[in-house]
Coordinates of C-alpha atoms in Angstrom, one line a residue:
Chain A
M819 CA 0.1 -0.1 0.0
M820 CA 2.6 2.4 1.0
E821 CA 4.7 1.5 -2.0
W822 CA 1.7 2.3 -4.3
L823 CA 1.3 5.6 -2.7
T824 CA 5.0 6.9 -3.0
R825 CA 5.8 5.2 -6.5
P826 CA 5.0 7.0 -9.6
W827 CA 1.9 5.9 -11.5
P828 CA 1.8 4.7 -15.2
W829 CA 0.1 6.7 -17.9
Y830 CA -2.6 4.1 -18.1
V831 CA -3.6 4.8 -14.6
A832 CA -3.1 8.5 -14.3
G833 CA -4.7 9.1 -17.5
P834 CA -8.3 7.6 -16.9
L835 CA -8.2 9.2 -13.5
F836 CA -7.9 12.6 -15.0
G837 CA -10.5 12.0 -17.7
L838 CA -13.0 11.0 -14.7
A839 CA -12.8 14.6 -13.2
V840 CA -15.3 15.6 -16.1
P841 CA -18.1 13.3 -14.9
V842 CA -17.3 13.6 -11.7
L843 CA -17.5 17.4 -11.6
L844 CA -20.9 17.3 -13.9
L845 CA -22.3 14.8 -11.2
L846 CA -21.3 17.1 -8.2
G847 CA -23.2 20.3 -9.5
N848 CA -23.0 20.3 -13.4
R849 CA -19.5 22.1 -13.4
A850 CA -17.5 22.2 -16.3
F851 CA -13.8 21.0 -15.7
G852 CA -11.3 23.6 -16.4
I853 CA -8.6 25.3 -14.2
S854 CA -7.4 28.5 -15.8
S855 CA -10.8 30.2 -15.1
N856 CA -9.3 30.5 -11.6
F857 CA -7.0 33.2 -12.7
R858 CA -10.0 35.2 -13.9
H859 CA -12.1 34.4 -10.7
I860 CA -9.2 35.8 -8.6
C861 CA -8.9 39.0 -10.7
A862 CA -12.9 39.4 -10.2
A863 CA -12.4 38.7 -6.6
C864 CA -9.6 41.1 -6.0
L865 CA -9.1 44.0 -8.1
P866 CA -11.0 47.2 -7.7
R867 CA -12.1 49.2 -10.6
R868 CA -12.5 46.2 -12.5
A869 CA -12.6 45.8 -16.6
A870 CA -16.0 44.2 -17.9
F871 CA -14.3 41.0 -18.3
F872 CA -14.0 40.7 -14.5
R873 CA -17.3 42.1 -13.5
Y874 CA -19.3 39.0 -12.6
D875 CA -20.3 37.3 -9.2
W876 CA -16.9 35.2 -8.9
W877 CA -18.2 33.3 -5.7
K878 CA -21.4 32.2 -7.2
V879 CA -19.7 31.2 -10.8
G880 CA -16.2 30.2 -9.6
G881 CA -16.2 29.6 -5.8
W882 CA -16.4 25.7 -6.2
N883 CA -13.5 26.0 -8.8
L884 CA -11.3 27.9 -6.2
V885 CA -12.0 25.4 -3.8
F886 CA -11.2 22.7 -6.1
A887 CA -8.0 24.6 -6.8
A888 CA -7.1 24.7 -3.1
G889 CA -7.6 20.9 -3.3
I890 CA -5.1 20.3 -6.0
L891 CA -2.4 22.4 -3.9
V892 CA -3.4 20.0 -1.0
G893 CA -3.0 16.9 -3.4
G894 CA 0.3 18.6 -4.2
V895 CA 1.6 18.4 -0.5
L896 CA 0.2 14.7 -0.1
G897 CA 1.8 13.5 -3.6
G898 CA 5.0 15.3 -3.7
W899 CA 5.9 15.8 0.0
I900 CA 4.0 13.4 2.3
F901 CA 4.3 10.2 -0.1
G902 CA 6.9 11.8 -2.1
N903 CA 8.7 9.6 -4.7
P904 CA 12.4 9.6 -3.7
D905 CA 13.6 8.6 -7.1
P906 CA 14.3 10.7 -10.2
V907 CA 11.5 10.9 -12.9
A908 CA 12.4 8.1 -15.2
I909 CA 12.5 10.1 -18.3
S910 CA 13.9 8.8 -21.9
S911 CA 17.7 8.8 -21.9
Q912 CA 17.6 10.8 -24.9
T913 CA 15.9 13.6 -23.1
T914 CA 18.4 13.4 -20.4
A915 CA 21.2 13.6 -22.7
D916 CA 19.6 16.6 -24.6
L917 CA 18.9 18.6 -21.3
Q918 CA 22.5 17.9 -19.9
A919 CA 23.9 19.3 -23.2
L920 CA 21.9 22.5 -22.1
G921 CA 23.3 22.4 -18.8
V922 CA 20.8 21.0 -16.6
Q923 CA 22.6 19.3 -13.8
D924 CA 20.0 18.5 -11.2
F925 CA 17.6 15.7 -12.1
S926 CA 16.6 14.5 -8.8
G927 CA 13.3 16.3 -8.1
L928 CA 10.1 16.9 -10.3
H929 CA 11.5 20.0 -11.4
P930 CA 15.3 21.1 -11.9
R931 CA 16.1 23.1 -8.7
D932 CA 19.1 24.7 -10.5
L933 CA 16.5 26.6 -12.7
F934 CA 13.3 26.7 -10.5
S935 CA 14.1 28.2 -7.1
W936 CA 13.6 31.5 -5.6
S937 CA 17.1 32.6 -5.7
E938 CA 17.0 31.9 -9.6
L939 CA 14.3 34.4 -9.7
L940 CA 16.7 37.2 -9.0
G941 CA 18.5 36.4 -12.4
L942 CA 17.3 36.9 -15.9
R943 CA 17.0 33.1 -16.6
G944 CA 14.8 32.6 -13.6
L945 CA 12.8 35.6 -14.5
L946 CA 12.1 34.4 -18.0
L947 CA 11.1 30.7 -17.1
V948 CA 9.0 31.4 -14.1
V949 CA 7.6 35.3 -14.3
V950 CA 7.4 35.5 -18.1
G951 CA 6.4 31.9 -18.6
G952 CA 3.6 32.4 -16.1
F953 CA 2.3 35.6 -17.6
L954 CA 1.9 33.7 -21.0
V955 CA 0.3 30.9 -19.2
G956 CA -2.2 33.6 -17.8
F957 CA -2.6 35.8 -20.9
G958 CA -2.7 32.8 -23.1
T959 CA -5.4 30.8 -21.3
A960 CA -7.6 33.8 -20.8
Y961 CA -7.4 34.9 -24.6
G962 CA -7.4 31.3 -25.7
G963 CA -10.4 30.3 -23.4
G964 CA -9.0 27.2 -21.6
C965 CA -5.6 25.4 -20.8
T966 CA -4.8 21.6 -20.7
S967 CA -7.8 20.8 -18.7
G968 CA -10.5 22.9 -20.3
H969 CA -9.5 22.6 -23.9
G970 CA -7.2 19.4 -23.7
I971 CA -9.6 17.3 -21.9
S972 CA -13.1 19.0 -21.5
G973 CA -13.1 20.2 -24.9
L974 CA -11.8 17.7 -26.8
A975 CA -13.9 14.9 -25.1
S976 CA -17.0 16.9 -26.0
F977 CA -15.8 16.9 -29.8
Q978 CA -15.3 21.0 -30.0
L979 CA -13.6 22.1 -33.0
P980 CA -12.2 25.2 -31.0
S981 CA -10.5 23.1 -28.6
L982 CA -8.8 20.9 -31.3
L983 CA -7.5 24.0 -32.7
A984 CA -6.2 25.3 -29.3
V985 CA -4.6 22.2 -28.4
I986 CA -2.8 21.8 -31.8
S987 CA -1.8 25.4 -31.2
F988 CA -0.5 24.7 -27.5
F989 CA 1.6 21.8 -28.9
A990 CA 3.0 23.6 -31.9
A991 CA 3.9 26.5 -29.8
G992 CA 5.5 24.3 -27.1
I993 CA 7.6 22.2 -29.3
L994 CA 8.8 25.3 -31.3
S995 CA 9.6 26.9 -28.0
T996 CA 11.5 23.8 -26.8
Y997 CA 13.7 23.6 -29.8
F998 CA 14.3 27.1 -30.5
L999 CA 13.7 29.4 -27.5
L1000 CA 14.6 27.5 -24.6
P1001 CA 18.2 26.9 -25.8
L1002 CA 18.5 30.6 -25.7
I1003 CA 17.4 31.0 -22.2
L1004 CA 19.3 28.0 -20.5
Chain B
M849 CA -28.2 32.7 -2.8
S850 CA -29.1 32.5 1.0
S851 CA -27.3 29.6 2.7
S852 CA -25.7 29.1 6.0
P853 CA -21.9 28.8 6.2
H854 CA -22.8 25.1 7.2
T855 CA -24.3 24.1 3.8
T856 CA -22.0 26.2 2.0
L857 CA -19.4 24.0 3.4
R858 CA -21.2 20.7 2.6
R859 CA -21.7 21.9 -0.7
L860 CA -18.2 22.8 -1.4
L861 CA -16.2 19.9 0.5
P862 CA -16.6 17.4 -2.2
F863 CA -15.0 19.9 -4.8
F864 CA -12.2 20.1 -2.4
L865 CA -11.9 16.4 -2.0
V866 CA -11.9 15.8 -5.9
G867 CA -9.3 18.6 -6.0
V868 CA -7.1 16.7 -3.7
A869 CA -7.4 13.6 -5.8
F870 CA -6.7 15.5 -9.0
G871 CA -3.8 17.0 -7.4
F872 CA -2.3 13.8 -5.9
T873 CA -2.7 12.2 -9.4
L874 CA -1.1 15.1 -11.3
V875 CA 2.1 14.5 -9.0
K876 CA 2.0 10.6 -9.2
G877 CA 1.3 10.6 -12.7
E878 CA 4.4 12.8 -13.0
V879 CA 2.4 15.4 -15.2
V880 CA 3.6 18.1 -13.0
S881 CA 7.4 17.3 -14.0
W882 CA 9.5 19.8 -16.1
F883 CA 11.5 16.7 -17.3
R884 CA 8.1 14.9 -18.6
I885 CA 7.1 18.0 -20.3
Q886 CA 10.7 18.4 -21.8
E887 CA 10.4 14.8 -23.2
M888 CA 6.5 15.6 -24.4
F889 CA 7.7 18.5 -26.4
R890 CA 10.9 16.9 -27.7
L891 CA 8.7 13.8 -28.8
Q892 CA 11.1 11.6 -27.1
G893 CA 8.5 9.5 -24.8
F894 CA 5.1 8.2 -24.8
H895 CA 4.2 8.9 -21.1
M896 CA 2.5 12.0 -21.5
Y897 CA 0.9 11.2 -25.0
G898 CA -0.6 8.2 -23.2
V899 CA -2.0 10.2 -20.3
F900 CA -4.0 12.2 -22.9
M901 CA -4.8 9.2 -25.1
T902 CA -6.6 7.6 -22.0
A903 CA -8.0 10.7 -20.5
V904 CA -9.8 12.0 -23.2
P905 CA -11.7 8.8 -24.3
T906 CA -12.6 8.2 -20.6
A907 CA -14.0 11.7 -20.3
A908 CA -15.8 11.3 -23.8
L909 CA -17.4 7.9 -22.7
S910 CA -18.6 9.3 -19.6
L911 CA -20.0 12.3 -21.1
L912 CA -21.7 10.1 -23.7
L913 CA -23.1 8.0 -20.8
I914 CA -24.3 11.1 -19.0
R915 CA -26.2 12.2 -22.1
R916 CA -27.4 9.0 -23.0
L917 CA -28.8 8.5 -19.4
G918 CA -30.6 12.1 -19.5
L919 CA -28.9 13.2 -16.2
R920 CA -30.1 16.6 -14.7
D921 CA -28.9 18.8 -12.2
E922 CA -31.1 20.4 -9.3
A923 CA -32.5 23.1 -11.4
G924 CA -33.5 20.5 -14.2
E925 CA -30.6 21.4 -16.4
P926 CA -29.1 18.5 -18.4
L927 CA -25.6 17.7 -17.1
D928 CA -23.3 18.9 -20.0
L929 CA -20.5 20.9 -20.8
P930 CA -21.0 24.3 -22.4
P931 CA -20.2 24.9 -26.2
K932 CA -17.1 27.1 -27.1
E933 CA -17.8 29.9 -29.7
M934 CA -15.4 29.5 -32.8
G935 CA -15.7 33.1 -33.7
T936 CA -12.6 33.7 -36.2
G937 CA -10.6 31.1 -34.5
A938 CA -7.8 33.7 -33.8
R939 CA -8.4 33.6 -30.1
Y940 CA -7.7 29.7 -30.0
V941 CA -4.7 29.9 -32.3
I942 CA -2.8 33.0 -31.0
G943 CA -4.2 32.7 -27.3
G944 CA -3.3 28.7 -27.5
G945 CA 0.0 29.7 -28.9
L946 CA 1.0 31.9 -26.3
F947 CA -0.1 29.6 -23.5
G948 CA 1.9 27.0 -25.6
V949 CA 5.2 29.1 -25.0
G950 CA 4.5 29.6 -21.4
W951 CA 3.7 25.8 -20.8
A952 CA 7.2 25.2 -22.4
L953 CA 9.0 27.9 -20.4
T954 CA 7.7 26.9 -17.0
G955 CA 7.4 23.2 -17.8
A956 CA 3.7 23.3 -16.1
C957 CA 0.2 24.3 -16.9
P958 CA -2.4 25.8 -14.3
G959 CA -3.0 22.5 -12.5
P960 CA 0.6 21.6 -12.0
F961 CA 1.6 25.3 -10.8
L962 CA -0.8 24.5 -7.8
A963 CA 0.2 21.1 -7.3
L964 CA 4.2 21.9 -7.7
T965 CA 3.6 24.9 -5.2
G966 CA 2.1 22.2 -2.7
A967 CA 4.8 19.5 -3.7
G968 CA 7.8 21.9 -2.6
V969 CA 8.4 23.6 -5.9
T970 CA 7.4 26.9 -4.0
V971 CA 8.7 29.2 -6.6
M972 CA 5.7 28.2 -8.7
A973 CA 3.7 30.6 -6.5
A974 CA 5.3 33.4 -8.5
A975 CA 4.2 31.6 -11.7
I976 CA 0.8 31.6 -10.5
A977 CA 1.0 35.5 -9.3
S978 CA 2.2 36.1 -12.9
A979 CA -0.7 34.2 -14.4
V980 CA -2.9 36.2 -12.5
V981 CA -1.3 39.3 -13.9
G982 CA -1.5 38.0 -17.4
T983 CA -5.0 37.1 -17.1
W984 CA -5.7 40.8 -15.8
I985 CA -3.7 42.4 -18.7
Y986 CA -5.9 40.2 -21.2
G987 CA -8.9 41.6 -19.4
L988 CA -7.9 45.1 -20.2
L989 CA -6.7 44.6 -23.7
R990 CA -9.6 42.2 -24.4
H991 CA -11.8 44.7 -26.7
R992 CA -8.7 45.3 -29.0
L993 CA -7.6 41.7 -29.7
P994 CA -8.9 39.6 -32.5
H995 CA -11.4 36.9 -31.4

């Protein structure tokens, strides 16, 4: 039992569990699975003199989703910390070699600590990866109307063409950035 | 909506628990890992594609079943996902593309931002704050952007 809690799960276990989020949230109250809306709800909740995009009853519309998001954070504490996997992530040897060639040295955790730490934020590299990257995630998901969950799972599962377009664009831009932009930053 | 704190809590607790299970699975499935995202964008491993290729059919089949059974919520509305408007499609290409760049830079999308912060990669809290700012800027520029 303990081993099952600490060991990483294969894709054929994790994937179907993610998929079940869609029916479970529908059954719990007809809610559409999608995480990036929470950025909008936070803006609607916190900002004074809001733009029209943020003028709605954020608690009524998004209260459940903010609570769901808080749950994800706690799930992260349980999965990554309390029942954390002590071994490095078992990526392909080709990826390891490519990343080593880019100067990544720490392969021990979920994210490389030599790139993602508070002290790195003081430098240009950390600023680009975390702050600019985070900004683009927020701007892009708001503009594009969803992220990996809202378009990638909910949208594709309900056969929505806009979501297919968005997912193709996610991957095209992600692959291009990985090969051409990331080497300039790392 | 008039409801006591007690009923509000009872109503929201299930969403919290599903969130905990979801966050736990994000970490255990290694979907939160920058290394897995690198492997995915470099097309060097099957793991992440396997996750998507099982998640989407699971959700799709569940949705078809829910529609077939004609399930409804308390207000009598059918349980279903809202349709997305195509418009010119520009928002999906440009917005989706900008998100893709951010996904590659941070190695994470919104769910993993949260799970990673909990899992000890606390610097991801800065990515969350930055994403909120990004969403806010979009809200301000919205009327000038093609949709």
